[in-house]
Amino acid sequence: MKIVVLKFGGTSVGSIQRIKNVAKISISYLKKNYKIIVVSSAMKGETNKLVKLTKQLSNNFLPAEYDSILATGEQVASALIAGRLNDQGYLSRSWLGWQVPIFTHGKYSHSRIVNINKKNILKFLKSGGIPVIAGFQGINSDNRVTTIGRGGSDASAIMLAKFFKAEKCIIYTDVDGVYTTDPNVVPKAKKIQKISYEEMLEMASLGAKVMQPHSIQDARLNRIDIEVKSSFKNLPGSIITKRKNVSSKNIIRGVSFTKNDAKITLVGVKDRPGVAATIFEPLFKNSINVDMVVQNISSKKKETDLTFTIKNEDLLKTKKLIRKNKKIKFNNILIDEKVSKVSIVGVGMITTPGVTFRMFNALAKKNINILVISTSEIKISVLIDRKNLKKAVDVLHKEFKLDI
Ligand code: ADP
Ligand code: ASP
Ligand code: MG
């Protein structure tokens, strides 16, 4: 059985007209003799609306109920697609995560798919039907609805491709591929024909929303090639694949950025073993992701300044947790809510010296001050003032010849 998984994102299912288009694209694969599994996100904006509803009640909404609410957006979209396919004379039905079932492990809102029961869907495929599966959700061992992280229908698609041994996994979205940077911010961005899992994972983790990071980890682990393309224009997309399939003439593959970071500095923390762990433990327990970390020896001996970054949305909670933490002592807390992180990503930097210098020099020439730096084998990230973000992305895009 030749199976293709087609995933449609929020904008692609964002109106009735677009739902009709999704049905049309799906039918075109049926005509090419594929068995099709459709995966749908919620209609654009719906999941955010659901988040707002919960926030009106509480900032500490019960996690299981929170997920149960957030998963409802996908129910509407998947049933609309199945409805349209039926209306056009095709056998189709929607499936929610618990109906498949799609089994997940881990915390609510950040669960991961670990198993998928194939039986009923296979039977339906064999009878010529088109299953439309609600992305972003599953059930856990307590039989409760779970969600798998914002943007998670990408991961639903990859895991369905894995379990059904699909020949293709296509992510339909509102841009026609993965670009050197967000094409909606930098019009000079160029479409990347092929990108390695490693580079895509870094770009996605560092802010390129086009693919959810976990989905790329899952694809890499299971060696699933992904095609990212537009649901609006019939153009070739980008392929995310193994490193050896990708030629690398560019040192840098792309520039990613985040907009909503916050920087916290604890001034005058007592410098003794385990202090950083004591500070970060409650944050970790509350699912707050600490990103960049720097520790400076302060002028007074036995004290240190600890700086770290988090997402802006976690700032209130983080401040509360730090103030509540009686195990740590510090003289002052400084907060900068208007910082952004800009990163360059590319496997080429492993073998090319001088990339760091070129990055810092290009930023310096534009008078952009670097607040914090972090690096890995294939990425360099800097934290800067948010007001300099666009300028920084533009200059780095140009410096590494991504405009050409
Ligand atoms: P979907 O709803 O289809 O899942 P998303 O909004 O999650 O779509 O992702 C698509 C968006 O990702 C694009 O509209 C684009 O603005 C953004 N984006 C950020 N970085 C990149 C990049 N490097 N290449 C392509 N798109 C990007
Ligand atoms: N609807 C979910 C979200 O907005 C999942 C997704 O779009 O992939 O995060
Ligand atoms: Mg998405």
Short mmCIF file of C-alpha atoms and ligand atoms in Angstrom, two decimals:
data_model
loop_
_atom_site.label_atom_id
_atom_site.label_comp_id
_atom_site.label_asym_id
_atom_site.label_seq_id
_atom_site.Cartn_x
_atom_site.Cartn_y
_atom_site.Cartn_z
CA MET A 1 0.00 0.00 0.00
CA LYS A 2 1.45 3.34 -1.11
CA ILE A 3 0.57 5.77 1.69
CA VAL A 4 1.03 9.53 1.81
CA VAL A 5 0.51 11.64 4.93
CA LEU A 6 -0.72 15.15 4.15
CA LYS A 7 -0.67 17.66 7.01
CA PHE A 8 -2.49 20.98 6.73
CA GLY A 9 -1.64 23.86 9.05
CA GLY A 10 -3.88 26.52 10.56
CA THR A 11 -3.90 28.99 7.67
CA SER A 12 -4.42 26.15 5.18
CA VAL A 13 -7.68 25.19 6.94
CA GLY A 14 -8.48 28.76 7.99
CA SER A 15 -11.76 29.23 6.07
CA ILE A 16 -14.41 27.21 4.26
CA GLN A 17 -12.80 28.11 0.95
CA ARG A 18 -9.50 26.75 2.22
CA ILE A 19 -11.11 23.57 3.55
CA LYS A 20 -12.44 23.01 0.03
CA ASN A 21 -8.90 23.47 -1.27
CA VAL A 22 -7.58 20.90 1.23
CA ALA A 23 -10.12 18.38 -0.05
CA LYS A 24 -9.05 19.16 -3.62
CA ILE A 25 -5.36 18.59 -2.86
CA SER A 26 -6.18 15.34 -1.03
CA ILE A 27 -8.25 14.03 -3.94
CA SER A 28 -5.37 14.75 -6.33
CA TYR A 29 -3.24 12.18 -4.45
CA LEU A 30 -6.05 9.66 -4.57
CA LYS A 31 -5.94 10.03 -8.33
CA LYS A 32 -2.21 9.22 -8.23
CA ASN A 33 -3.11 5.91 -6.56
CA TYR A 34 -1.99 6.87 -3.09
CA LYS A 35 -3.81 5.91 0.08
CA ILE A 36 -4.10 9.15 1.97
CA ILE A 37 -3.95 10.01 5.63
CA VAL A 38 -4.88 13.65 6.23
CA VAL A 39 -3.75 15.39 9.43
CA SER A 40 -5.29 18.70 10.38
CA SER A 41 -4.43 21.60 12.66
CA ALA A 42 -7.11 23.83 14.11
CA MET A 43 -8.36 26.73 11.97
CA LYS A 44 -6.00 29.70 12.25
CA GLY A 45 -6.33 31.57 15.56
CA GLU A 46 -8.64 29.00 17.18
CA THR A 47 -6.08 27.48 19.55
CA ASN A 48 -5.05 30.95 20.73
CA LYS A 49 -8.71 31.76 21.40
CA LEU A 50 -8.97 28.63 23.53
CA VAL A 51 -5.84 29.60 25.48
CA LYS A 52 -7.41 33.01 26.18
CA LEU A 53 -10.59 31.37 27.46
CA THR A 54 -8.66 29.41 30.06
CA LYS A 55 -6.63 32.48 31.06
CA GLN A 56 -9.86 34.34 31.82
CA LEU A 57 -10.43 31.80 34.55
CA SER A 58 -6.97 31.05 35.84
CA ASN A 59 -3.26 31.22 35.08
CA ASN A 60 -2.95 27.83 36.73
CA PHE A 61 -5.65 25.99 34.84
CA LEU A 62 -5.76 22.29 35.66
CA PRO A 63 -3.36 20.75 33.10
CA ALA A 64 -5.64 17.88 32.03
CA GLU A 65 -8.59 20.22 31.50
CA TYR A 66 -6.37 22.75 29.72
CA ASP A 67 -5.34 20.09 27.19
CA SER A 68 -8.88 18.89 26.83
CA ILE A 69 -9.93 22.41 25.84
CA LEU A 70 -6.97 23.10 23.57
CA ALA A 71 -7.53 19.91 21.60
CA THR A 72 -11.00 20.97 20.47
CA GLY A 73 -9.84 23.21 17.63
CA GLU A 74 -8.62 20.23 15.65
CA GLN A 75 -11.97 18.47 16.08
CA VAL A 76 -13.74 21.17 14.08
CA ALA A 77 -11.17 21.34 11.28
CA SER A 78 -10.84 17.58 10.79
CA ALA A 79 -14.61 17.07 10.69
CA LEU A 80 -14.99 19.93 8.19
CA ILE A 81 -12.43 18.33 5.87
CA ALA A 82 -14.09 14.91 6.14
CA GLY A 83 -17.44 16.59 5.54
CA ARG A 84 -16.22 18.28 2.38
CA LEU A 85 -14.71 15.04 1.06
CA ASN A 86 -18.02 13.27 1.69
CA ASP A 87 -19.86 16.05 -0.06
CA GLN A 88 -17.62 15.55 -3.08
CA GLY A 89 -18.50 11.85 -3.20
CA TYR A 90 -15.47 10.40 -1.37
CA LEU A 91 -15.51 8.07 1.61
CA SER A 92 -13.98 9.92 4.54
CA ARG A 93 -14.28 10.27 8.31
CA SER A 94 -12.54 12.19 11.04
CA TRP A 95 -10.65 10.62 13.94
CA LEU A 96 -9.76 12.31 17.22
CA GLY A 97 -6.62 11.26 19.06
CA TRP A 98 -8.51 9.13 21.61
CA GLN A 99 -10.50 7.41 18.89
CA VAL A 100 -7.44 6.13 17.01
CA PRO A 101 -6.01 5.91 19.75
CA ILE A 102 -2.78 7.88 19.57
CA PHE A 103 -0.91 7.14 22.81
CA THR A 104 1.28 9.75 24.45
CA HIS A 105 3.72 9.94 27.35
CA GLY A 106 4.87 12.87 29.41
CA LYS A 107 3.45 16.03 30.88
CA TYR A 108 0.21 17.61 29.74
CA SER A 109 0.74 20.24 27.02
CA HIS A 110 4.19 18.78 26.26
CA SER A 111 3.39 15.12 25.69
CA ARG A 112 5.09 13.01 23.05
CA ILE A 113 3.49 10.40 20.82
CA VAL A 114 4.78 6.93 21.64
CA ASN A 115 2.38 4.59 19.88
CA ILE A 116 -0.48 4.60 17.41
CA ASN A 117 -3.11 1.90 17.03
CA LYS A 118 -3.28 1.27 13.31
CA LYS A 119 -6.07 -1.28 13.10
CA ASN A 120 -9.14 0.78 12.34
CA ILE A 121 -7.39 3.28 10.11
CA LEU A 122 -5.77 0.52 8.04
CA LYS A 123 -9.15 -1.11 7.57
CA PHE A 124 -10.61 2.20 6.45
CA LEU A 125 -7.71 2.88 4.06
CA LYS A 126 -8.12 -0.57 2.53
CA SER A 127 -11.79 0.10 1.92
CA GLY A 128 -10.80 3.21 -0.05
CA GLY A 129 -11.57 5.74 2.67
CA ILE A 130 -9.67 8.92 3.51
CA PRO A 131 -9.09 9.17 7.27
CA VAL A 132 -8.77 12.74 8.53
CA ILE A 133 -6.92 12.75 11.83
CA ALA A 134 -6.97 15.57 14.35
CA GLY A 135 -3.37 16.63 14.91
CA PHE A 136 -1.80 17.92 18.15
CA GLN A 137 -3.48 15.40 20.46
CA GLY A 138 -3.52 11.95 21.95
CA ILE A 139 -4.41 10.14 25.17
CA ASN A 140 -2.24 9.12 28.09
CA SER A 141 -2.25 6.06 30.34
CA ASP A 142 -4.93 7.72 32.53
CA ASN A 143 -7.15 7.83 29.44
CA ARG A 144 -7.07 11.63 29.45
CA VAL A 145 -6.74 13.87 26.40
CA THR A 146 -3.22 15.27 25.99
CA THR A 147 -1.62 17.77 23.63
CA ILE A 148 1.89 17.62 22.27
CA GLY A 149 3.15 21.21 22.30
CA ARG A 150 2.14 24.24 20.24
CA GLY A 151 2.58 23.62 16.54
CA GLY A 152 2.38 19.91 17.36
CA SER A 153 0.35 18.69 14.40
CA ASP A 154 3.66 18.57 12.55
CA ALA A 155 4.76 15.87 15.00
CA SER A 156 1.40 14.09 14.63
CA ALA A 157 2.04 13.88 10.88
CA ILE A 158 5.59 12.58 11.26
CA MET A 159 4.55 9.92 13.78
CA LEU A 160 1.66 8.79 11.56
CA ALA A 161 4.13 8.56 8.66
CA LYS A 162 6.36 6.43 10.87
CA PHE A 163 3.71 4.02 12.12
CA PHE A 164 2.01 3.63 8.73
CA LYS A 165 5.35 3.43 6.88
CA ALA A 166 4.21 6.18 4.54
CA GLU A 167 6.10 6.76 1.32
CA LYS A 168 5.76 10.52 1.70
CA CYS A 169 5.05 13.01 4.46
CA ILE A 170 4.05 16.41 3.18
CA ILE A 171 3.58 19.44 5.41
CA TYR A 172 1.27 21.91 3.68
CA THR A 173 1.59 25.41 5.09
CA ASP A 174 1.23 29.09 4.16
CA VAL A 175 4.76 29.53 2.75
CA ASP A 176 6.16 27.47 -0.10
CA GLY A 177 9.02 25.92 1.83
CA VAL A 178 11.72 26.45 4.40
CA TYR A 179 13.51 29.74 3.76
CA THR A 180 16.90 31.10 4.78
CA THR A 181 14.97 33.20 7.29
CA ASP A 182 11.30 34.05 7.86
CA PRO A 183 10.15 35.27 4.41
CA ASN A 184 7.37 37.28 6.05
CA VAL A 185 10.01 39.37 7.85
CA VAL A 186 12.86 39.45 5.31
CA PRO A 187 11.52 39.62 1.75
CA LYS A 188 15.00 38.77 0.41
CA ALA A 189 14.91 35.34 2.10
CA LYS A 190 15.52 32.47 -0.32
CA LYS A 191 13.83 29.10 -0.45
CA ILE A 192 16.10 26.23 0.62
CA GLN A 193 15.77 23.21 -1.66
CA LYS A 194 17.17 20.68 0.79
CA ILE A 195 18.07 21.04 4.44
CA SER A 196 19.46 18.46 6.88
CA TYR A 197 17.51 17.36 9.95
CA GLU A 198 20.25 18.82 12.15
CA GLU A 199 20.05 22.27 10.59
CA MET A 200 16.25 22.27 10.52
CA LEU A 201 16.13 21.20 14.15
CA GLU A 202 18.39 24.10 15.16
CA MET A 203 16.51 26.59 12.99
CA ALA A 204 13.16 25.44 14.38
CA SER A 205 14.35 25.39 18.00
CA LEU A 206 15.79 28.87 17.55
CA GLY A 207 12.53 30.34 16.31
CA ALA A 208 11.74 29.28 12.72
CA LYS A 209 8.09 28.47 13.33
CA VAL A 210 7.66 26.70 10.01
CA MET A 211 8.31 23.29 11.67
CA GLN A 212 7.83 22.24 15.27
CA PRO A 213 11.21 21.16 16.74
CA HIS A 214 9.98 17.84 18.20
CA SER A 215 8.62 16.82 14.83
CA ILE A 216 12.11 17.17 13.37
CA GLN A 217 13.61 15.08 16.16
CA ASP A 218 11.03 12.39 15.42
CA ALA A 219 11.72 12.57 11.68
CA ARG A 220 15.46 12.34 12.21
CA LEU A 221 15.20 9.40 14.55
CA ASN A 222 13.00 7.53 12.11
CA ARG A 223 14.71 8.73 8.91
CA ILE A 224 11.52 10.19 7.46
CA ASP A 225 11.97 12.70 4.65
CA ILE A 226 9.63 15.66 4.95
CA GLU A 227 8.46 17.92 2.18
CA VAL A 228 7.29 21.39 3.22
CA LYS A 229 5.17 23.17 0.64
CA SER A 230 2.42 25.68 0.12
CA SER A 231 -1.25 24.72 0.11
CA PHE A 232 -2.01 27.85 -1.95
CA LYS A 233 0.48 27.61 -4.80
CA ASN A 234 1.47 24.44 -6.58
CA LEU A 235 5.24 24.90 -6.38
CA PRO A 236 8.05 22.53 -5.40
CA GLY A 237 8.75 22.84 -1.68
CA SER A 238 11.75 22.13 0.54
CA ILE A 239 12.97 18.69 1.54
CA ILE A 240 14.17 17.98 5.07
CA THR A 241 16.43 14.95 4.93
CA LYS A 242 19.67 13.24 6.05
CA ARG A 243 22.83 15.32 6.00
CA LYS A 244 24.46 13.20 3.34
CA ASN A 245 21.64 14.00 0.86
CA VAL A 246 22.30 17.74 1.19
CA SER A 247 25.05 19.52 -0.67
CA SER A 248 26.55 22.32 1.36
CA LYS A 249 28.00 25.15 -0.60
CA ASN A 250 26.82 27.70 1.95
CA ILE A 251 28.58 27.91 5.30
CA ILE A 252 25.40 29.17 6.90
CA ARG A 253 22.04 27.68 5.97
CA GLY A 254 19.83 30.23 7.66
CA VAL A 255 19.16 32.90 10.27
CA SER A 256 16.56 32.25 12.97
CA PHE A 257 15.26 34.58 15.62
CA THR A 258 12.90 34.79 18.55
CA LYS A 259 11.02 37.94 19.44
CA ASN A 260 9.73 37.41 22.93
CA ASP A 261 12.58 36.69 25.28
CA ALA A 262 13.26 38.16 28.69
CA LYS A 263 16.62 38.43 30.43
CA ILE A 264 16.93 38.05 34.19
CA THR A 265 20.09 38.84 36.17
CA LEU A 266 20.47 37.88 39.79
CA VAL A 267 23.12 40.21 41.17
CA GLY A 268 25.34 39.11 44.05
CA VAL A 269 24.40 35.46 44.30
CA LYS A 270 26.43 33.59 46.90
CA ASP A 271 29.03 31.64 44.94
CA ARG A 272 28.98 28.08 46.19
CA PRO A 273 28.55 24.68 44.55
CA GLY A 274 24.97 23.85 43.56
CA VAL A 275 23.69 27.41 43.57
CA ALA A 276 22.69 27.42 39.90
CA ALA A 277 20.86 24.13 40.34
CA THR A 278 19.00 25.55 43.36
CA ILE A 279 17.86 28.51 41.27
CA PHE A 280 16.78 26.48 38.25
CA GLU A 281 15.16 23.49 39.95
CA PRO A 282 11.77 25.14 40.67
CA LEU A 283 11.73 26.61 37.16
CA PHE A 284 12.29 23.19 35.64
CA LYS A 285 9.58 21.69 37.87
CA ASN A 286 7.16 24.30 36.53
CA SER A 287 8.04 23.56 32.88
CA ILE A 288 9.81 26.91 32.44
CA ASN A 289 12.49 26.57 29.84
CA VAL A 290 15.71 28.38 30.72
CA ASP A 291 17.58 29.16 27.55
CA MET A 292 20.85 31.10 27.62
CA VAL A 293 22.84 31.16 30.87
CA VAL A 294 25.94 33.17 31.83
CA GLN A 295 27.63 33.43 35.15
CA ASN A 296 30.05 36.28 35.89
CA ILE A 297 32.48 36.50 38.74
CA SER A 298 31.44 39.69 40.45
CA SER A 299 33.92 42.17 41.85
CA LYS A 300 33.19 41.07 45.40
CA LYS A 301 34.69 37.65 45.98
CA LYS A 302 32.33 34.81 46.92
CA GLU A 303 29.55 36.43 44.96
CA THR A 304 28.52 36.02 41.37
CA ASP A 305 26.03 37.50 38.91
CA LEU A 306 23.86 34.97 37.14
CA THR A 307 22.08 35.93 33.93
CA PHE A 308 19.60 33.75 32.08
CA THR A 309 16.86 34.07 29.50
CA ILE A 310 13.32 32.71 29.38
CA LYS A 311 10.24 33.30 27.24
CA ASN A 312 8.41 36.53 28.07
CA GLU A 313 5.23 34.60 28.76
CA ASP A 314 7.01 32.82 31.65
CA LEU A 315 8.31 36.01 33.26
CA LEU A 316 5.62 36.53 35.93
CA LYS A 317 5.75 32.93 37.05
CA THR A 318 9.57 32.95 37.08
CA LYS A 319 9.73 36.11 39.22
CA LYS A 320 7.31 34.55 41.70
CA LEU A 321 9.27 31.29 41.88
CA ILE A 322 12.56 33.11 42.45
CA ARG A 323 11.12 35.30 45.20
CA LYS A 324 9.53 32.25 46.85
CA ASN A 325 12.79 30.28 46.75
CA LYS A 326 14.15 30.69 50.26
CA LYS A 327 17.25 28.64 49.47
CA ILE A 328 18.85 31.38 47.36
CA LYS A 329 20.22 34.74 48.41
CA PHE A 330 21.05 37.62 46.10
CA ASN A 331 21.37 41.39 46.33
CA ASN A 332 19.24 42.48 43.40
CA ILE A 333 17.22 41.22 40.46
CA LEU A 334 17.44 42.99 37.08
CA ILE A 335 14.93 42.29 34.34
CA ASP A 336 15.00 43.23 30.67
CA GLU A 337 11.76 42.31 28.95
CA LYS A 338 12.68 43.58 25.52
CA VAL A 339 15.37 41.27 24.22
CA SER A 340 15.52 38.96 21.21
CA LYS A 341 17.79 36.14 20.18
CA VAL A 342 19.29 35.98 16.69
CA SER A 343 21.06 32.83 15.54
CA ILE A 344 22.98 31.67 12.52
CA VAL A 345 22.78 27.97 11.70
CA GLY A 346 24.80 25.79 9.35
CA VAL A 347 26.85 22.58 9.34
CA GLY A 348 29.43 24.49 7.27
CA MET A 349 30.64 26.31 10.37
CA ILE A 350 32.16 23.08 11.74
CA THR A 351 34.86 23.17 9.09
CA THR A 352 35.08 26.91 8.40
CA PRO A 353 37.08 29.09 10.77
CA GLY A 354 36.17 32.73 11.38
CA VAL A 355 32.38 32.46 11.35
CA THR A 356 32.04 33.84 14.88
CA PHE A 357 34.27 36.79 14.03
CA ARG A 358 32.27 37.57 10.89
CA MET A 359 29.02 37.46 12.83
CA PHE A 360 30.21 39.72 15.66
CA ASN A 361 31.94 42.08 13.27
CA ALA A 362 28.86 42.46 11.07
CA LEU A 363 26.76 43.28 14.15
CA ALA A 364 29.37 45.70 15.50
CA LYS A 365 29.43 47.60 12.22
CA LYS A 366 25.71 48.24 12.67
CA ASN A 367 26.27 49.30 16.29
CA ILE A 368 24.36 46.34 17.65
CA ASN A 369 25.40 45.45 21.16
CA ILE A 370 25.61 41.76 22.09
CA LEU A 371 24.18 40.99 25.53
CA VAL A 372 24.68 37.21 25.79
CA ILE A 373 26.28 34.62 23.49
CA SER A 374 25.72 30.89 23.20
CA THR A 375 27.09 28.42 20.69
CA SER A 376 26.87 24.80 19.64
CA GLU A 377 28.65 22.90 16.89
CA ILE A 378 26.33 24.22 14.17
CA LYS A 379 24.87 27.44 15.57
CA ILE A 380 25.85 30.75 17.13
CA SER A 381 23.21 32.72 19.01
CA VAL A 382 23.37 36.24 20.37
CA LEU A 383 20.95 38.09 22.58
CA ILE A 384 20.30 41.70 21.56
CA ASP A 385 17.89 44.56 22.24
CA ARG A 386 14.61 43.85 20.52
CA LYS A 387 14.68 47.21 18.74
CA ASN A 388 17.74 46.00 16.77
CA LEU A 389 16.21 42.69 15.70
CA LYS A 390 15.30 43.43 12.09
CA LYS A 391 18.57 45.23 11.48
CA ALA A 392 20.53 42.27 12.88
CA VAL A 393 18.69 39.65 10.83
CA ASP A 394 19.16 41.73 7.66
CA VAL A 395 22.86 42.28 8.19
CA LEU A 396 23.58 38.62 9.00
CA HIS A 397 21.53 37.43 6.06
CA LYS A 398 23.65 39.64 3.84
CA GLU A 399 26.99 38.87 5.52
CA PHE A 400 26.63 35.15 4.91
CA LYS A 401 25.47 35.66 1.32
CA LEU A 402 22.03 34.20 1.86
CA ASP A 403 20.44 36.97 -0.26
CA ILE A 404 22.04 35.58 -3.39
P1 ADP B 1 1.10 26.23 9.95
O1 ADP B 1 -0.11 26.87 10.56
O2 ADP B 1 0.90 25.81 8.53
O3 ADP B 1 1.66 25.14 10.80
P2 ADP B 1 3.09 28.08 10.95
O4 ADP B 1 2.55 29.45 11.18
O5 ADP B 1 3.26 27.19 12.12
O6 ADP B 1 2.19 27.38 9.84
O7 ADP B 1 4.49 28.17 10.17
C1 ADP B 1 4.59 28.88 8.96
C2 ADP B 1 5.19 30.24 9.22
O8 ADP B 1 6.53 30.08 9.67
C3 ADP B 1 5.33 31.13 7.99
O9 ADP B 1 4.16 31.85 7.76
C4 ADP B 1 6.53 31.99 8.32
O10 ADP B 1 6.16 33.30 8.71
C5 ADP B 1 7.18 31.32 9.53
N1 ADP B 1 8.62 31.09 9.37
C6 ADP B 1 9.57 31.43 10.30
N2 ADP B 1 10.79 31.12 9.87
C7 ADP B 1 10.65 30.55 8.64
C8 ADP B 1 11.58 30.01 7.69
N3 ADP B 1 12.89 29.99 7.93
N4 ADP B 1 11.08 29.54 6.53
C9 ADP B 1 9.76 29.56 6.28
N5 ADP B 1 8.83 30.06 7.14
C10 ADP B 1 9.26 30.54 8.31
N1 ASP B 2 -3.46 24.04 16.71
C1 ASP B 2 -2.23 23.79 17.43
C2 ASP B 2 -1.50 25.10 17.69
O1 ASP B 2 -1.97 26.16 17.30
C3 ASP B 2 -1.35 22.79 16.76
C4 ASP B 2 -0.81 23.17 15.41
O2 ASP B 2 -1.23 24.18 14.82
O3 ASP B 2 0.02 22.43 14.87
O4 ASP B 2 -0.49 25.10 18.33
MG MG B 3 2.93 25.14 12.46
#
